[in-house]
C-alpha cells in the first residue's frame, strides 16, 4: 500500500486512515499493529483515532470532505488547511493549549494531530456540574497569548497583512455572517427553529425590533471588517477540552482575521448557557451554582487585566501609549459583550442549538429558559457600552433572573 501518493482527495475510512498515518508520519514504530476508529461527533468533518495496541500510543486524524457531512451541501475543504495553520500558530504562541500538529496533507485535506482524549468536552463537564478552579486563568491565558501577538500592535504591519490574506476564510465566515448575524433577526432562509410557545416572543423581540437590528448590524459589520487578530472563530464550550491539569482548544476551522471580542464573547456567552440551564432546571448543587456565578465575571475581569498588562509590557510604539491601550481594551470588552449576546441568541433560535437548551424538554421550563437567554442576549447587545466590569455583566443577568423566573 505504500505506493499511494495521496496526491488527490478521497474520503478515508478506518482502514485507509491507518495506511495514511503510516505513510505520512513516523509517529509509530515501523511494523507496529495499528487500529483505528471514528470518534467525530460533529456534523461537518471526519475524525479518527489511530492507536498502537502494543504501546498504547495514539494520535488523531481530522479530514474535511468536499461535501458537508450533515447536509451533503458543498463546503470548501480548504478549511482544513486553515485549521492546521491556525493550530500551528496558536501552538507557537500559546504552547500547550492546543493539540500538536504532526502532519498536514493539503491534497487529502487531512491533518494528523496529538490525541487529547484525556481532556473532556467542557460543555459536557459543565452539564455534569464539574468545577474547574483554574479555568479562568487558563482560558484567559490562551485568549491573550493567542490573540494579541497576531495584531499589528505587535506584529510588523506588512507581515500582518500577509496573514490577513492567508487566513481569508470566505465560506466559513459566510456561515457565521448568516447564522449568527442575520437569520436570528431576519429569517430570510427560513432556517430558524422556534420552540413551540416562543413564536410571538421571537417575532416581537427579534424580528420587529429595529433598534436591536441596528445594533446587530453594527456588530455584523465589525465581524466582517475589523481584521484585528487571528481569531479561533468558533470558541464555544464544545471546542474547549478540560481536565484537572489544563485545557486544550480544538477545531479552529472558522479561523480568520477578525475582532478579538468575537472569541471572548463566545466563551462568555457559552458559560451563561450553563448558568441559565442550572437555574431553570433548579440545580441543588450549591457549590456549582456559586462557582459558575463567579467564574463568568472573573473571566471577563481577568481577560481585560491580562490584555492591558500584556499591551503595556509588549508595546513600545509611542503612538500606542497607555491611554490608547486603555481605550483599545475597553472597546474589545464592549465588542465581547455584544458578541456574547449574538451567540446566546443564535444558539436559541437557530438550528445549531446547544445541549443546555435542547436537554430541557418540559415545555414551560424550556420557554422560560429561552426567554431568559434571549432577553439577556438583547440586554448585552443593546447595553454593551454601559457595562464595564464582570460584576456589572453578571448583575444584569441576575436582575433578569429575578424578573423572569
Ligand atoms: P468538527 O469540526 O466536525 O465539529 P471537531 O474538531 O469538533 O470536529 O471534532 C469532533 C470531535 O472529535 C470532538 O468533539 C472530539 O470529541 C474529537 N476530537 C477532535 N480532535 C481531537 C483530538 N485532537 N484528540 C481527541 N479527540 C478529538
Ligand atoms: Mg468544527
mmCIF file with all atom_site columns, N, CA, C and O in Angstrom, residues 90 93-94 97-98 135-151 229-236 240 247 249 259-268 271 299-300 302-304 306-307 310 332-333 336:
data_model
loop_
_atom_site.group_PDB
_atom_site.id
_atom_site.type_symbol
_atom_site.label_atom_id
_atom_site.label_alt_id
_atom_site.label_comp_id
_atom_site.label_asym_id
_atom_site.label_entity_id
_atom_site.label_seq_id
_atom_site.pdbx_PDB_ins_code
_atom_site.Cartn_x
_atom_site.Cartn_y
_atom_site.Cartn_z
_atom_site.occupancy
_atom_site.B_iso_or_equiv
_atom_site.pdbx_formal_charge
_atom_site.auth_seq_id
_atom_site.auth_comp_id
_atom_site.auth_asym_id
_atom_site.auth_atom_id
_atom_site.pdbx_PDB_model_num
ATOM 1   N N  . UNK A 1 90  ? -1.209  28.950 16.889 1.00 0.00 ? 90  UNK A N  1
ATOM 2   C CA . UNK A 1 90  ? -1.654  29.010 18.289 1.00 0.00 ? 90  UNK A CA 1
ATOM 3   C C  . UNK A 1 90  ? -0.721  28.183 19.177 1.00 0.00 ? 90  UNK A C  1
ATOM 4   O O  . UNK A 1 90  ? -0.431  28.566 20.312 1.00 0.00 ? 90  UNK A O  1
ATOM 5   N N  . UNK A 1 93  ? 2.294   30.335 19.868 1.00 0.00 ? 93  UNK A N  1
ATOM 6   C CA . UNK A 1 93  ? 2.038   31.499 20.717 1.00 0.00 ? 93  UNK A CA 1
ATOM 7   C C  . UNK A 1 93  ? 1.564   31.105 22.117 1.00 0.00 ? 93  UNK A C  1
ATOM 8   O O  . UNK A 1 93  ? 1.895   31.765 23.096 1.00 0.00 ? 93  UNK A O  1
ATOM 9   N N  . UNK A 1 94  ? 0.774   30.049 22.186 1.00 0.00 ? 94  UNK A N  1
ATOM 10  C CA . UNK A 1 94  ? 0.178   29.642 23.468 1.00 0.00 ? 94  UNK A CA 1
ATOM 11  C C  . UNK A 1 94  ? 0.488   28.154 23.656 1.00 0.00 ? 94  UNK A C  1
ATOM 12  O O  . UNK A 1 94  ? -0.399  27.310 23.554 1.00 0.00 ? 94  UNK A O  1
ATOM 13  N N  . UNK A 1 97  ? -1.659  24.723 24.804 1.00 0.00 ? 97  UNK A N  1
ATOM 14  C CA . UNK A 1 97  ? -3.110  24.948 24.838 1.00 0.00 ? 97  UNK A CA 1
ATOM 15  C C  . UNK A 1 97  ? -3.856  24.331 23.660 1.00 0.00 ? 97  UNK A C  1
ATOM 16  O O  . UNK A 1 97  ? -5.076  24.361 23.617 1.00 0.00 ? 97  UNK A O  1
ATOM 17  N N  . UNK A 1 98  ? -3.123  23.840 22.661 1.00 0.00 ? 98  UNK A N  1
ATOM 18  C CA . UNK A 1 98  ? -3.792  23.218 21.505 1.00 0.00 ? 98  UNK A CA 1
ATOM 19  C C  . UNK A 1 98  ? -3.082  21.897 21.184 1.00 0.00 ? 98  UNK A C  1
ATOM 20  O O  . UNK A 1 98  ? -1.929  21.717 21.563 1.00 0.00 ? 98  UNK A O  1
ATOM 21  N N  . UNK A 1 135 ? -9.835  27.228 35.576 1.00 0.00 ? 135 UNK A N  1
ATOM 22  C CA . UNK A 1 135 ? -10.296 27.537 34.222 1.00 0.00 ? 135 UNK A CA 1
ATOM 23  C C  . UNK A 1 135 ? -10.171 29.023 33.851 1.00 0.00 ? 135 UNK A C  1
ATOM 24  O O  . UNK A 1 135 ? -9.696  29.344 32.758 1.00 0.00 ? 135 UNK A O  1
ATOM 25  N N  . UNK A 1 136 ? -10.563 29.960 34.731 1.00 0.00 ? 136 UNK A N  1
ATOM 26  C CA . UNK A 1 136 ? -10.435 31.379 34.338 1.00 0.00 ? 136 UNK A CA 1
ATOM 27  C C  . UNK A 1 136 ? -8.996  31.769 33.972 1.00 0.00 ? 136 UNK A C  1
ATOM 28  O O  . UNK A 1 136 ? -8.778  32.433 32.960 1.00 0.00 ? 136 UNK A O  1
ATOM 29  N N  . UNK A 1 137 ? -8.021  31.328 34.785 1.00 0.00 ? 137 UNK A N  1
ATOM 30  C CA . UNK A 1 137 ? -6.614  31.634 34.478 1.00 0.00 ? 137 UNK A CA 1
ATOM 31  C C  . UNK A 1 137 ? -6.233  31.028 33.128 1.00 0.00 ? 137 UNK A C  1
ATOM 32  O O  . UNK A 1 137 ? -5.582  31.671 32.303 1.00 0.00 ? 137 UNK A O  1
ATOM 33  N N  . UNK A 1 138 ? -6.640  29.776 32.927 1.00 0.00 ? 138 UNK A N  1
ATOM 34  C CA . UNK A 1 138 ? -6.206  29.059 31.717 1.00 0.00 ? 138 UNK A CA 1
ATOM 35  C C  . UNK A 1 138 ? -6.818  29.666 30.456 1.00 0.00 ? 138 UNK A C  1
ATOM 36  O O  . UNK A 1 138 ? -6.112  29.941 29.485 1.00 0.00 ? 138 UNK A O  1
ATOM 37  N N  . UNK A 1 139 ? -8.117  29.885 30.468 1.00 0.00 ? 139 UNK A N  1
ATOM 38  C CA . UNK A 1 139 ? -8.753  30.348 29.231 1.00 0.00 ? 139 UNK A CA 1
ATOM 39  C C  . UNK A 1 139 ? -8.329  31.782 28.904 1.00 0.00 ? 139 UNK A C  1
ATOM 40  O O  . UNK A 1 139 ? -8.124  32.138 27.736 1.00 0.00 ? 139 UNK A O  1
ATOM 41  N N  . UNK A 1 140 ? -8.135  32.605 29.932 1.00 0.00 ? 140 UNK A N  1
ATOM 42  C CA . UNK A 1 140 ? -7.720  33.988 29.648 1.00 0.00 ? 140 UNK A CA 1
ATOM 43  C C  . UNK A 1 140 ? -6.270  34.023 29.181 1.00 0.00 ? 140 UNK A C  1
ATOM 44  O O  . UNK A 1 140 ? -5.908  34.834 28.336 1.00 0.00 ? 140 UNK A O  1
ATOM 45  N N  . UNK A 1 141 ? -5.451  33.112 29.699 1.00 0.00 ? 141 UNK A N  1
ATOM 46  C CA . UNK A 1 141 ? -4.071  32.985 29.190 1.00 0.00 ? 141 UNK A CA 1
ATOM 47  C C  . UNK A 1 141 ? -4.092  32.631 27.710 1.00 0.00 ? 141 UNK A C  1
ATOM 48  O O  . UNK A 1 141 ? -3.396  33.230 26.898 1.00 0.00 ? 141 UNK A O  1
ATOM 49  N N  . UNK A 1 142 ? -4.896  31.612 27.391 1.00 0.00 ? 142 UNK A N  1
ATOM 50  C CA . UNK A 1 142 ? -4.974  31.198 25.985 1.00 0.00 ? 142 UNK A CA 1
ATOM 51  C C  . UNK A 1 142 ? -5.415  32.367 25.108 1.00 0.00 ? 142 UNK A C  1
ATOM 52  O O  . UNK A 1 142 ? -4.825  32.632 24.057 1.00 0.00 ? 142 UNK A O  1
ATOM 53  N N  . UNK A 1 143 ? -6.459  33.057 25.538 1.00 0.00 ? 143 UNK A N  1
ATOM 54  C CA . UNK A 1 143 ? -7.006  34.138 24.701 1.00 0.00 ? 143 UNK A CA 1
ATOM 55  C C  . UNK A 1 143 ? -5.970  35.237 24.474 1.00 0.00 ? 143 UNK A C  1
ATOM 56  O O  . UNK A 1 143 ? -5.695  35.622 23.336 1.00 0.00 ? 143 UNK A O  1
ATOM 57  N N  . UNK A 1 144 ? -5.379  35.709 25.543 1.00 0.00 ? 144 UNK A N  1
ATOM 58  C CA . UNK A 1 144 ? -4.437  36.828 25.390 1.00 0.00 ? 144 UNK A CA 1
ATOM 59  C C  . UNK A 1 144 ? -3.200  36.383 24.606 1.00 0.00 ? 144 UNK A C  1
ATOM 60  O O  . UNK A 1 144 ? -2.751  37.080 23.692 1.00 0.00 ? 144 UNK A O  1
ATOM 61  N N  . UNK A 1 145 ? -2.677  35.216 24.945 1.00 0.00 ? 145 UNK A N  1
ATOM 62  C CA . UNK A 1 145 ? -1.449  34.755 24.268 1.00 0.00 ? 145 UNK A CA 1
ATOM 63  C C  . UNK A 1 145 ? -1.670  34.430 22.797 1.00 0.00 ? 145 UNK A C  1
ATOM 64  O O  . UNK A 1 145 ? -0.780  34.598 21.973 1.00 0.00 ? 145 UNK A O  1
ATOM 65  N N  . UNK A 1 146 ? -2.842  33.908 22.461 1.00 0.00 ? 146 UNK A N  1
ATOM 66  C CA . UNK A 1 146 ? -3.050  33.509 21.065 1.00 0.00 ? 146 UNK A CA 1
ATOM 67  C C  . UNK A 1 146 ? -3.548  34.673 20.216 1.00 0.00 ? 146 UNK A C  1
ATOM 68  O O  . UNK A 1 146 ? -3.406  34.654 18.999 1.00 0.00 ? 146 UNK A O  1
ATOM 69  N N  . UNK A 1 147 ? -4.108  35.714 20.834 1.00 0.00 ? 147 UNK A N  1
ATOM 70  C CA . UNK A 1 147 ? -4.705  36.792 20.037 1.00 0.00 ? 147 UNK A CA 1
ATOM 71  C C  . UNK A 1 147 ? -3.799  38.021 19.902 1.00 0.00 ? 147 UNK A C  1
ATOM 72  O O  . UNK A 1 147 ? -3.507  38.468 18.786 1.00 0.00 ? 147 UNK A O  1
ATOM 73  N N  . UNK A 1 148 ? -3.365  38.555 21.038 1.00 0.00 ? 148 UNK A N  1
ATOM 74  C CA . UNK A 1 148 ? -2.643  39.837 20.992 1.00 0.00 ? 148 UNK A CA 1
ATOM 75  C C  . UNK A 1 148 ? -1.425  39.826 20.048 1.00 0.00 ? 148 UNK A C  1
ATOM 76  O O  . UNK A 1 148 ? -1.250  40.766 19.259 1.00 0.00 ? 148 UNK A O  1
ATOM 77  N N  . UNK A 1 149 ? -0.584  38.782 20.081 1.00 0.00 ? 149 UNK A N  1
ATOM 78  C CA . UNK A 1 149 ? 0.611   38.813 19.210 1.00 0.00 ? 149 UNK A CA 1
ATOM 79  C C  . UNK A 1 149 ? 0.292   38.709 17.714 1.00 0.00 ? 149 UNK A C  1
ATOM 80  O O  . UNK A 1 149 ? 1.186   38.873 16.896 1.00 0.00 ? 149 UNK A O  1
ATOM 81  N N  . UNK A 1 150 ? -0.962  38.431 17.370 1.00 0.00 ? 150 UNK A N  1
ATOM 82  C CA . UNK A 1 150 ? -1.291  38.373 15.932 1.00 0.00 ? 150 UNK A CA 1
ATOM 83  C C  . UNK A 1 150 ? -1.788  39.726 15.426 1.00 0.00 ? 150 UNK A C  1
ATOM 84  O O  . UNK A 1 150 ? -2.050  39.877 14.227 1.00 0.00 ? 150 UNK A O  1
ATOM 85  N N  . UNK A 1 151 ? -1.947  40.697 16.315 1.00 0.00 ? 151 UNK A N  1
ATOM 86  C CA . UNK A 1 151 ? -2.403  42.030 15.887 1.00 0.00 ? 151 UNK A CA 1
ATOM 87  C C  . UNK A 1 151 ? -1.218  42.855 15.391 1.00 0.00 ? 151 UNK A C  1
ATOM 88  O O  . UNK A 1 151 ? -0.060  42.548 15.715 1.00 0.00 ? 151 UNK A O  1
ATOM 89  N N  . UNK A 1 229 ? -7.211  40.494 14.629 1.00 0.00 ? 229 UNK A N  1
ATOM 90  C CA . UNK A 1 229 ? -6.354  39.422 15.155 1.00 0.00 ? 229 UNK A CA 1
ATOM 91  C C  . UNK A 1 229 ? -6.776  38.104 14.500 1.00 0.00 ? 229 UNK A C  1
ATOM 92  O O  . UNK A 1 229 ? -7.892  37.991 14.001 1.00 0.00 ? 229 UNK A O  1
ATOM 93  N N  . UNK A 1 230 ? -5.869  37.128 14.545 1.00 0.00 ? 230 UNK A N  1
ATOM 94  C CA . UNK A 1 230 ? -6.253  35.809 14.056 1.00 0.00 ? 230 UNK A CA 1
ATOM 95  C C  . UNK A 1 230 ? -7.099  35.151 15.139 1.00 0.00 ? 230 UNK A C  1
ATOM 96  O O  . UNK A 1 230 ? -6.574  34.714 16.160 1.00 0.00 ? 230 UNK A O  1
ATOM 97  N N  . UNK A 1 231 ? -8.397  35.089 14.919 1.00 0.00 ? 231 UNK A N  1
ATOM 98  C CA . UNK A 1 231 ? -9.287  34.563 15.961 1.00 0.00 ? 231 UNK A CA 1
ATOM 99  C C  . UNK A 1 231 ? -9.647  33.100 15.666 1.00 0.00 ? 231 UNK A C  1
ATOM 100 O O  . UNK A 1 231 ? -9.540  32.637 14.535 1.00 0.00 ? 231 UNK A O  1
ATOM 101 N N  . UNK A 1 232 ? -10.067 32.400 16.700 1.00 0.00 ? 232 UNK A N  1
ATOM 102 C CA . UNK A 1 232 ? -10.463 30.993 16.568 1.00 0.00 ? 232 UNK A CA 1
ATOM 103 C C  . UNK A 1 232 ? -11.740 30.900 15.734 1.00 0.00 ? 232 UNK A C  1
ATOM 104 O O  . UNK A 1 232 ? -11.878 30.055 14.865 1.00 0.00 ? 232 UNK A O  1
ATOM 105 N N  . UNK A 1 233 ? -12.680 31.776 16.024 1.00 0.00 ? 233 UNK A N  1
ATOM 106 C CA . UNK A 1 233 ? -13.874 31.896 15.191 1.00 0.00 ? 233 UNK A CA 1
ATOM 107 C C  . UNK A 1 233 ? -15.047 31.004 15.583 1.00 0.00 ? 233 UNK A C  1
ATOM 108 O O  . UNK A 1 233 ? -16.136 31.166 15.031 1.00 0.00 ? 233 UNK A O  1
ATOM 109 N N  . UNK A 1 234 ? -14.838 30.070 16.514 1.00 0.00 ? 234 UNK A N  1
ATOM 110 C CA . UNK A 1 234 ? -15.953 29.193 16.925 1.00 0.00 ? 234 UNK A CA 1
ATOM 111 C C  . UNK A 1 234 ? -15.670 28.655 18.329 1.00 0.00 ? 234 UNK A C  1
ATOM 112 O O  . UNK A 1 234 ? -15.768 27.454 18.577 1.00 0.00 ? 234 UNK A O  1
ATOM 113 N N  . UNK A 1 235 ? -15.335 29.574 19.221 1.00 0.00 ? 235 UNK A N  1
ATOM 114 C CA . UNK A 1 235 ? -14.834 29.155 20.536 1.00 0.00 ? 235 UNK A CA 1
ATOM 115 C C  . UNK A 1 235 ? -15.963 28.917 21.535 1.00 0.00 ? 235 UNK A C  1
ATOM 116 O O  . UNK A 1 235 ? -16.057 29.548 22.577 1.00 0.00 ? 235 UNK A O  1
ATOM 117 N N  . UNK A 1 236 ? -16.835 27.981 21.193 1.00 0.00 ? 236 UNK A N  1
ATOM 118 C CA . UNK A 1 236 ? -17.916 27.611 22.117 1.00 0.00 ? 236 UNK A CA 1
ATOM 119 C C  . UNK A 1 236 ? -17.391 26.533 23.066 1.00 0.00 ? 236 UNK A C  1
ATOM 120 O O  . UNK A 1 236 ? -16.267 26.036 22.893 1.00 0.00 ? 236 UNK A O  1
ATOM 121 N N  . UNK A 1 240 ? -13.659 23.530 23.662 1.00 0.00 ? 240 UNK A N  1
ATOM 122 C CA . UNK A 1 240 ? -12.717 23.594 24.792 1.00 0.00 ? 240 UNK A CA 1
ATOM 123 C C  . UNK A 1 240 ? -12.745 22.249 25.507 1.00 0.00 ? 240 UNK A C  1
ATOM 124 O O  . UNK A 1 240 ? -13.813 21.775 25.904 1.00 0.00 ? 240 UNK A O  1
ATOM 125 N N  . UNK A 1 247 ? -6.285  22.836 29.855 1.00 0.00 ? 247 UNK A N  1
ATOM 126 C CA . UNK A 1 247 ? -7.284  22.883 28.788 1.00 0.00 ? 247 UNK A CA 1
ATOM 127 C C  . UNK A 1 247 ? -6.608  22.693 27.437 1.00 0.00 ? 247 UNK A C  1
ATOM 128 O O  . UNK A 1 247 ? -5.424  22.995 27.265 1.00 0.00 ? 247 UNK A O  1
ATOM 129 N N  . UNK A 1 249 ? -7.651  23.524 23.314 1.00 0.00 ? 249 UNK A N  1
ATOM 130 C CA . UNK A 1 249 ? -8.624  24.158 22.429 1.00 0.00 ? 249 UNK A CA 1
ATOM 131 C C  . UNK A 1 249 ? -8.517  23.492 21.061 1.00 0.00 ? 249 UNK A C  1
ATOM 132 O O  . UNK A 1 249 ? -7.417  23.419 20.494 1.00 0.00 ? 249 UNK A O  1
ATOM 133 N N  . UNK A 1 259 ? -12.436 40.327 14.800 1.00 0.00 ? 259 UNK A N  1
ATOM 134 C CA . UNK A 1 259 ? -12.359 41.051 16.075 1.00 0.00 ? 259 UNK A CA 1
ATOM 135 C C  . UNK A 1 259 ? -12.091 40.124 17.265 1.00 0.00 ? 259 UNK A C  1
ATOM 136 O O  . UNK A 1 259 ? -12.739 39.079 17.406 1.00 0.00 ? 259 UNK A O  1
ATOM 137 N N  . UNK A 1 260 ? -11.176 40.541 18.131 1.00 0.00 ? 260 UNK A N  1
ATOM 138 C CA . UNK A 1 260 ? -10.815 39.775 19.330 1.00 0.00 ? 260 UNK A CA 1
ATOM 139 C C  . UNK A 1 260 ? -12.058 39.442 20.158 1.00 0.00 ? 260 UNK A C  1
ATOM 140 O O  . UNK A 1 260 ? -12.213 38.342 20.674 1.00 0.00 ? 260 UNK A O  1
ATOM 141 N N  . UNK A 1 261 ? -12.955 40.410 20.252 1.00 0.00 ? 261 UNK A N  1
ATOM 142 C CA . UNK A 1 261 ? -14.149 40.225 21.083 1.00 0.00 ? 261 UNK A CA 1
ATOM 143 C C  . UNK A 1 261 ? -15.024 39.061 20.645 1.00 0.00 ? 261 UNK A C  1
ATOM 144 O O  . UNK A 1 261 ? -15.823 38.558 21.436 1.00 0.00 ? 261 UNK A O  1
ATOM 145 N N  . UNK A 1 262 ? -14.874 38.619 19.405 1.00 0.00 ? 262 UNK A N  1
ATOM 146 C CA . UNK A 1 262 ? -15.715 37.503 18.967 1.00 0.00 ? 262 UNK A CA 1
ATOM 147 C C  . UNK A 1 262 ? -15.354 36.224 19.734 1.00 0.00 ? 262 UNK A C  1
ATOM 148 O O  . UNK A 1 262 ? -16.241 35.479 20.162 1.00 0.00 ? 262 UNK A O  1
ATOM 149 N N  . UNK A 1 263 ? -14.067 35.962 19.918 1.00 0.00 ? 263 UNK A N  1
ATOM 150 C CA . UNK A 1 263 ? -13.652 34.785 20.698 1.00 0.00 ? 263 UNK A CA 1
ATOM 151 C C  . UNK A 1 263 ? -14.028 34.936 22.171 1.00 0.00 ? 263 UNK A C  1
ATOM 152 O O  . UNK A 1 263 ? -14.579 34.017 22.792 1.00 0.00 ? 263 UNK A O  1
ATOM 153 N N  . UNK A 1 264 ? -13.736 36.092 22.728 1.00 0.00 ? 264 UNK A N  1
ATOM 154 C CA . UNK A 1 264 ? -14.019 36.319 24.153 1.00 0.00 ? 264 UNK A CA 1
ATOM 155 C C  . UNK A 1 264 ? -15.532 36.214 24.396 1.00 0.00 ? 264 UNK A C  1
ATOM 156 O O  . UNK A 1 264 ? -15.985 35.567 25.345 1.00 0.00 ? 264 UNK A O  1
ATOM 157 N N  . UNK A 1 265 ? -16.302 36.796 23.501 1.00 0.00 ? 265 UNK A N  1
ATOM 158 C CA . UNK A 1 265 ? -17.757 36.770 23.637 1.00 0.00 ? 265 UNK A CA 1
ATOM 159 C C  . UNK A 1 265 ? -18.327 35.364 23.529 1.00 0.00 ? 265 UNK A C  1
ATOM 160 O O  . UNK A 1 265 ? -19.281 35.013 24.230 1.00 0.00 ? 265 UNK A O  1
ATOM 161 N N  . UNK A 1 266 ? -17.741 34.546 22.667 1.00 0.00 ? 266 UNK A N  1
ATOM 162 C CA . UNK A 1 266 ? -18.219 33.165 22.565 1.00 0.00 ? 266 UNK A CA 1
ATOM 163 C C  . UNK A 1 266 ? -17.970 32.398 23.853 1.00 0.00 ? 266 UNK A C  1
ATOM 164 O O  . UNK A 1 266 ? -18.820 31.616 24.296 1.00 0.00 ? 266 UNK A O  1
ATOM 165 N N  . UNK A 1 267 ? -16.805 32.609 24.453 1.00 0.00 ? 267 UNK A N  1
ATOM 166 C CA . UNK A 1 267 ? -16.512 31.938 25.724 1.00 0.00 ? 267 UNK A CA 1
ATOM 167 C C  . UNK A 1 267 ? -17.525 32.381 26.783 1.00 0.00 ? 267 UNK A C  1
ATOM 168 O O  . UNK A 1 267 ? -18.168 31.550 27.435 1.00 0.00 ? 267 UNK A O  1
ATOM 169 N N  . UNK A 1 268 ? -17.698 33.685 26.941 1.00 0.00 ? 268 UNK A N  1
ATOM 170 C CA . UNK A 1 268 ? -18.618 34.195 27.974 1.00 0.00 ? 268 UNK A CA 1
ATOM 171 C C  . UNK A 1 268 ? -20.042 33.722 27.710 1.00 0.00 ? 268 UNK A C  1
ATOM 172 O O  . UNK A 1 268 ? -20.709 33.181 28.601 1.00 0.00 ? 268 UNK A O  1
ATOM 173 N N  . UNK A 1 271 ? -20.776 30.115 28.605 1.00 0.00 ? 271 UNK A N  1
ATOM 174 C CA . UNK A 1 271 ? -20.833 29.827 30.040 1.00 0.00 ? 271 UNK A CA 1
ATOM 175 C C  . UNK A 1 271 ? -22.198 30.237 30.613 1.00 0.00 ? 271 UNK A C  1
ATOM 176 O O  . UNK A 1 271 ? -22.731 29.567 31.510 1.00 0.00 ? 271 UNK A O  1
ATOM 177 N N  . UNK A 1 299 ? -13.739 35.690 34.426 1.00 0.00 ? 299 UNK A N  1
ATOM 178 C CA . UNK A 1 299 ? -13.104 35.581 33.109 1.00 0.00 ? 299 UNK A CA 1
ATOM 179 C C  . UNK A 1 299 ? -13.097 36.940 32.409 1.00 0.00 ? 299 UNK A C  1
ATOM 180 O O  . UNK A 1 299 ? -12.093 37.348 31.823 1.00 0.00 ? 299 UNK A O  1
ATOM 181 N N  . UNK A 1 300 ? -14.223 37.647 32.495 1.00 0.00 ? 300 UNK A N  1
ATOM 182 C CA . UNK A 1 300 ? -14.273 38.995 31.911 1.00 0.00 ? 300 UNK A CA 1
ATOM 183 C C  . UNK A 1 300 ? -13.148 39.846 32.506 1.00 0.00 ? 300 UNK A C  1
ATOM 184 O O  . UNK A 1 300 ? -12.340 40.440 31.799 1.00 0.00 ? 300 UNK A O  1
ATOM 185 N N  . UNK A 1 302 ? -10.426 39.065 34.345 1.00 0.00 ? 302 UNK A N  1
ATOM 186 C CA . UNK A 1 302 ? -9.047  38.587 34.149 1.00 0.00 ? 302 UNK A CA 1
ATOM 187 C C  . UNK A 1 302 ? -8.581  38.831 32.725 1.00 0.00 ? 302 UNK A C  1
ATOM 188 O O  . UNK A 1 302 ? -7.436  39.223 32.490 1.00 0.00 ? 302 UNK A O  1
ATOM 189 N N  . UNK A 1 303 ? -9.464  38.583 31.771 1.00 0.00 ? 303 UNK A N  1
ATOM 190 C CA . UNK A 1 303 ? -9.065  38.805 30.377 1.00 0.00 ? 303 UNK A CA 1
ATOM 191 C C  . UNK A 1 303 ? -8.685  40.265 30.176 1.00 0.00 ? 303 UNK A C  1
ATOM 192 O O  . UNK A 1 303 ? -7.651  40.584 29.587 1.00 0.00 ? 303 UNK A O  1
ATOM 193 N N  . UNK A 1 304 ? -9.520  41.154 30.678 1.00 0.00 ? 304 UNK A N  1
ATOM 194 C CA . UNK A 1 304 ? -9.255  42.589 30.488 1.00 0.00 ? 304 UNK A CA 1
ATOM 195 C C  . UNK A 1 304 ? -7.933  42.991 31.158 1.00 0.00 ? 304 UNK A C  1
ATOM 196 O O  . UNK A 1 304 ? -7.098  43.668 30.555 1.00 0.00 ? 304 UNK A O  1
ATOM 197 N N  . UNK A 1 306 ? -5.374  41.083 31.888 1.00 0.00 ? 306 UNK A N  1
ATOM 198 C CA . UNK A 1 306 ? -4.208  40.495 31.207 1.00 0.00 ? 306 UNK A CA 1
ATOM 199 C C  . UNK A 1 306 ? -3.954  41.175 29.868 1.00 0.00 ? 306 UNK A C  1
ATOM 200 O O  . UNK A 1 306 ? -2.817  41.365 29.469 1.00 0.00 ? 306 UNK A O  1
ATOM 201 N N  . UNK A 1 307 ? -5.030  41.529 29.178 1.00 0.00 ? 307 UNK A N  1
ATOM 202 C CA . UNK A 1 307 ? -4.861  42.217 27.897 1.00 0.00 ? 307 UNK A CA 1
ATOM 203 C C  . UNK A 1 307 ? -4.147  43.556 28.124 1.00 0.00 ? 307 UNK A C  1
ATOM 204 O O  . UNK A 1 307 ? -3.181  43.894 27.425 1.00 0.00 ? 307 UNK A O  1
ATOM 205 N N  . UNK A 1 310 ? -0.442  42.908 29.205 1.00 0.00 ? 310 UNK A N  1
ATOM 206 C CA . UNK A 1 310 ? 0.409   42.442 28.097 1.00 0.00 ? 310 UNK A CA 1
ATOM 207 C C  . UNK A 1 310 ? 0.648   43.544 27.078 1.00 0.00 ? 310 UNK A C  1
ATOM 208 O O  . UNK A 1 310 ? 1.736   43.644 26.504 1.00 0.00 ? 310 UNK A O  1
ATOM 209 N N  . UNK A 1 332 ? -12.547 46.417 23.103 1.00 0.00 ? 332 UNK A N  1
ATOM 210 C CA . UNK A 1 332 ? -12.578 44.950 22.950 1.00 0.00 ? 332 UNK A CA 1
ATOM 211 C C  . UNK A 1 332 ? -13.619 44.347 23.901 1.00 0.00 ? 332 UNK A C  1
ATOM 212 O O  . UNK A 1 332 ? -14.378 43.444 23.520 1.00 0.00 ? 332 UNK A O  1
ATOM 213 N N  . UNK A 1 333 ? -13.692 44.865 25.126 1.00 0.00 ? 333 UNK A N  1
ATOM 214 C CA . UNK A 1 333 ? -14.653 44.307 26.086 1.00 0.00 ? 333 UNK A CA 1
ATOM 215 C C  . UNK A 1 333 ? -16.090 44.609 25.668 1.00 0.00 ? 333 UNK A C  1
ATOM 216 O O  . UNK A 1 333 ? -16.981 43.785 25.830 1.00 0.00 ? 333 UNK A O  1
ATOM 217 N N  . UNK A 1 336 ? -16.927 42.248 23.049 1.00 0.00 ? 336 UNK A N  1
ATOM 218 C CA . UNK A 1 336 ? -17.103 40.901 23.624 1.00 0.00 ? 336 UNK A CA 1
ATOM 219 C C  . UNK A 1 336 ? -18.520 40.717 24.159 1.00 0.00 ? 336 UNK A C  1
ATOM 220 O O  . UNK A 1 336 ? -19.135 39.659 23.966 1.00 0.00 ? 336 UNK A O  1
#
